Amino acid sequence: MNISKSSLPALVGLVLLAGFTLAQDNTCPAYPSSARASDRAAIVADFDYVSYISDPDRLGAVPPAKNFIDTGIFKKMTGDGVDASPLSTDNEFVRRIYLDLTGRIPTYEQATTFLASADPNKRANLIEDLLASSAYVDQISHWFLDRFQVRAGQRLIGLPSAINFYDYIRDFVQTDRPFDGVVREMVTARGDSDAEPPIAFLAREQTNPIQDNWDNTLNTVTTQFLGIRTDCVSCHSGRGHLEKINLDLTQHTRRDFWKMSAFFSRMRMRLVSDDNAGNRQRVIIANDTTIGQYTSAVDPSNPGARPSRAGANEAPYYWLTGQVPQSEDWRGEFARILTADPQFAKAAVNYIWAYFFGSGIVDPVDGWDLARTDPNLPLPEGWPTQNTHPEVLSGLAEYFVQNNYSVKSVVRLILNSNAYQLSSRYPDGKWQDAYKRYFARYEARRMSAEQLVDSLSTATGITPQMAVQGLPYVLQYTNQVPYPGATNDGGTENVLNNLGRGDYNSRLSNNQPSLLGVLDFMNNYTIEIRTRAYSDRFAPQSRLSVWVADGLSEAEIVNRVFMATLTRLPTAAELDLALNRKTIDMRTWLSGLQWALIQKSDFVFKY
Amino acid sequence: MARCKNNCGNHGISRRHFLFGGIGAIGGSLLHTVRSEAQGPVVAKPRNTAKACIFINLAGAPSHLDTFDAKEGSWNAADLDFEKYSGGVMLSRKFYPMLSGMTGDLLFLHSVSSWEAVHQRGQFYMQTNHSFNPAFAPVLPHIGAVAGYEKMSPTLPLPPFFSFSPAGDEQRQGFLPGTSTPFTFFPNTNGLGNLQHNFWGNQSQAFFDRSFSLMQALDAPLMTKPLSAEMAAYSQVVGQARQLIYNDAVDRTFKFSLADQTRYGNTNIGRGLIVARNLIQSKLGAVFISVTHGGWDLHSQQFNRNVGTNLYTLNNDLDRALGNLISDLRASGDLSTTLIVALGEFGRTPGPLNSAYGRDHYMNAMSALLLGGGIRGGRAIGTTDATGSRIVDFGWSRERPIYIEDIVSTIYSALGIDWTKSLDGAQEGRRYYYVLGAANNSFGPIEEVFA
């Protein structure tokens, strides 16, 4: 028996919560309790997956395929005898989609509305609504900014330059401009870094000697836009070093790297200062020269971090396709060649896939080994393929190109697939680590620092008010912040740092559970203040304190706190625990409950 | 990659390093043969003389001539007041008023060479005992994370690896489990914030206990059947955090008095060593404490007292903090079981100063200081020439310069850790070696340091 989505409710059954009072609701007499009860019943508290996965006809089956992503993912699973998780419940889905697209959990109202809706297309419609929202711009811009790591105060990036870059990326995400055009702009940017936003991307690599500058720039470009870290071969040839790491790069020499870096060797960065003291420097990239190439001539008193480039005297050569520039505008030619290279689209969609699924189809996303990712090439002896789903990856890349490099088009396709919508609850006792490469379940993982803080804001209704120098408005959500440390809100910045946010400089973000992060999330003043069911001199009104002040019944408040914080209603057992306050004062008790809920695994984790 | 200007005969070991992944990985050993070295596998016998290690990172790379390997010479300032001590030690009493009265405890290594001449690479090597490699840097653990992984107590509340005022980002546990994550913070008199609840007055602890129990009861189904390995790890960390909260002994460990702060100095090194002392004396689980004393990168004006950071301030700050640490640990009986190590990432140019009255980076010679846990002090191992430029006597059985691999092997041995060990599971199934080259005895502990 094939389990189709429409027959899920039949398996689930109606779940009426034991102990939930159906007394007349004084807050809304026009909403009779009978209607309320049947609406309640439609909101599934917990998916009865035990029945679902123990159905003997179901084992080994996968959900139906909605698009070519599903076809590819599920075909491989079925072929190799790997089970899929069941599809996510509506509770799981709504929480996950809000987190992935907006960086924060849904509010109580947003969750309730979605869960109560009987629209058979509600998932697809919610995806569309969120894609069109300003919160999507916040979250996906933040994702790009996290990748490009531009911050004021680093290298020669001044405040205007960093803010301009922030606005530039947000505009690109909002208008969903073609990604290839944006990358070409970034690679060929010239002018005053204060006024030309994409220059910040290049200014970040400024260093001496100039050859290190070119090399750093090339490495960043290949990492971000081809999915290949090439900095290994910027110091030494692949042979004798990379045989156990990257077979394709093993074939390349330092000279190959110089030849590709040569595309940047006519770029001239000039440093200027606004004042005589040199307190605020910035970069100007004047029009590139039309002569000269990659050379080894450096000032011997500052040879740089890389070994000497003895004998280097290179003209540009793009080693992936063998192309050379067709004009003297080498940077422009590089941008054209790069974005026309099929690897560009593949790397781009692979990065997007990794954002939603937790790992790329090719993993790590910046470690493509081109000797092991092409299904038409024979695999080197003893090596597994790096490309677990070549048709899916190629299909996504083609789709991206056909849709004029629209990021939203790929995002929409991925989110509407059943592969993305699988639950994280795998059949009991059957999970194996190897299944991760099949994407057989959604990988439950800790939220990012920003998602934790913003979800806390959403759950409690109390947001920070963060002023950012250079922005005319106050920010309320941390995924709107241009770069770490940009706001005047020291408390929030500190919490984010302790929760593993990187610094866009030398510290990468790290969402692994950490002792300091947990201690902070438990006891930090700025966290704790929001869990209180009081509105007094310490804290503005939280949602919880409003519900208490409105005189709702205790059980109703508990249901709302669960829905607002965990995007689901409590189970019967949870409701019992939550109502068992004995002689503790109600507000005090509910504050403790709110605190307890945000410490729970299913708040802290994305699943 | 450092540029090796000397021919390899001077060093005795090729400075080429095997890839992370083991010696045999790339067609045989890349080592030159070294005199009097056994080639077979070695059976390690760790000395196990120390319960904990305090590792002082002299970030910026101090000059050996201006710290631990002083020489008479026209380049010295006039007021340094050198004194010669037994065992080949000479110290400036101006720089080290306290430590020069404690030379019996101090063991100096004068015959050390560095693999690197660039700060970032040198710091990385010193803290992880592996060559910097952008492909592997994120998964390579700090030596403190390795020590913590090996020697962590299953019952004591504190995490094993502490890092104060870190320089750079090399304090990471890499691929090791989360229990090896460094506990990083900036010591201050108020102690560690976030060890208790707020807002509830004298009911705060009761509130916390009650809420935490409620949380655990509500989360029990997920703790029994976590949705992923990461979720299981998270519950563990929550349990660990619980042990630290409202724990008086833990709270006191992180706090200190203004009197102590004045005595040790209100500096990063001063405050760091006070809390290091507390961690050692409280015996609540700390195994490896890394404290950074930065600012040593004096390319210019090194003796100029008008410049905020100069040799006087750097050395005096170190002297005051370390001298008080030694006497406090001796008084509490903990000195003999606590290994203390101080070193930078490379040395500085020898002989006369440069044209800016400072010194520049120098790999060939540098110094390190060891004391405590099993170390016999009152001497120096190795000798450099009159200007500090070349090692003229290696001073130990391997008859070649001491490298960071040897120093780290010594630290591991003192802590009771088998330095020849390796682990699986570092990045796509590769093997991680605690000390590359230890298994075939190319590197190993400096046995001469032990009593």
XYZ file of C-alpha atoms in Angstrom, chain A residues 151 169 172 198 241 275 328 357 415 429 486:
11
model
C 32.731 43.638 8.122
C 23.141 42.076 -0.925
C 19.875 41.415 -4.695
C 30.593 45.205 -4.357
C 50.642 16.718 -0.899
C 42.415 62.433 7.167
C 42.804 42.984 -22.265
C 19.589 19.944 4.167
C 11.147 23.391 -0.364
C 16.256 1.864 16.186
C 27.641 46.186 14.437
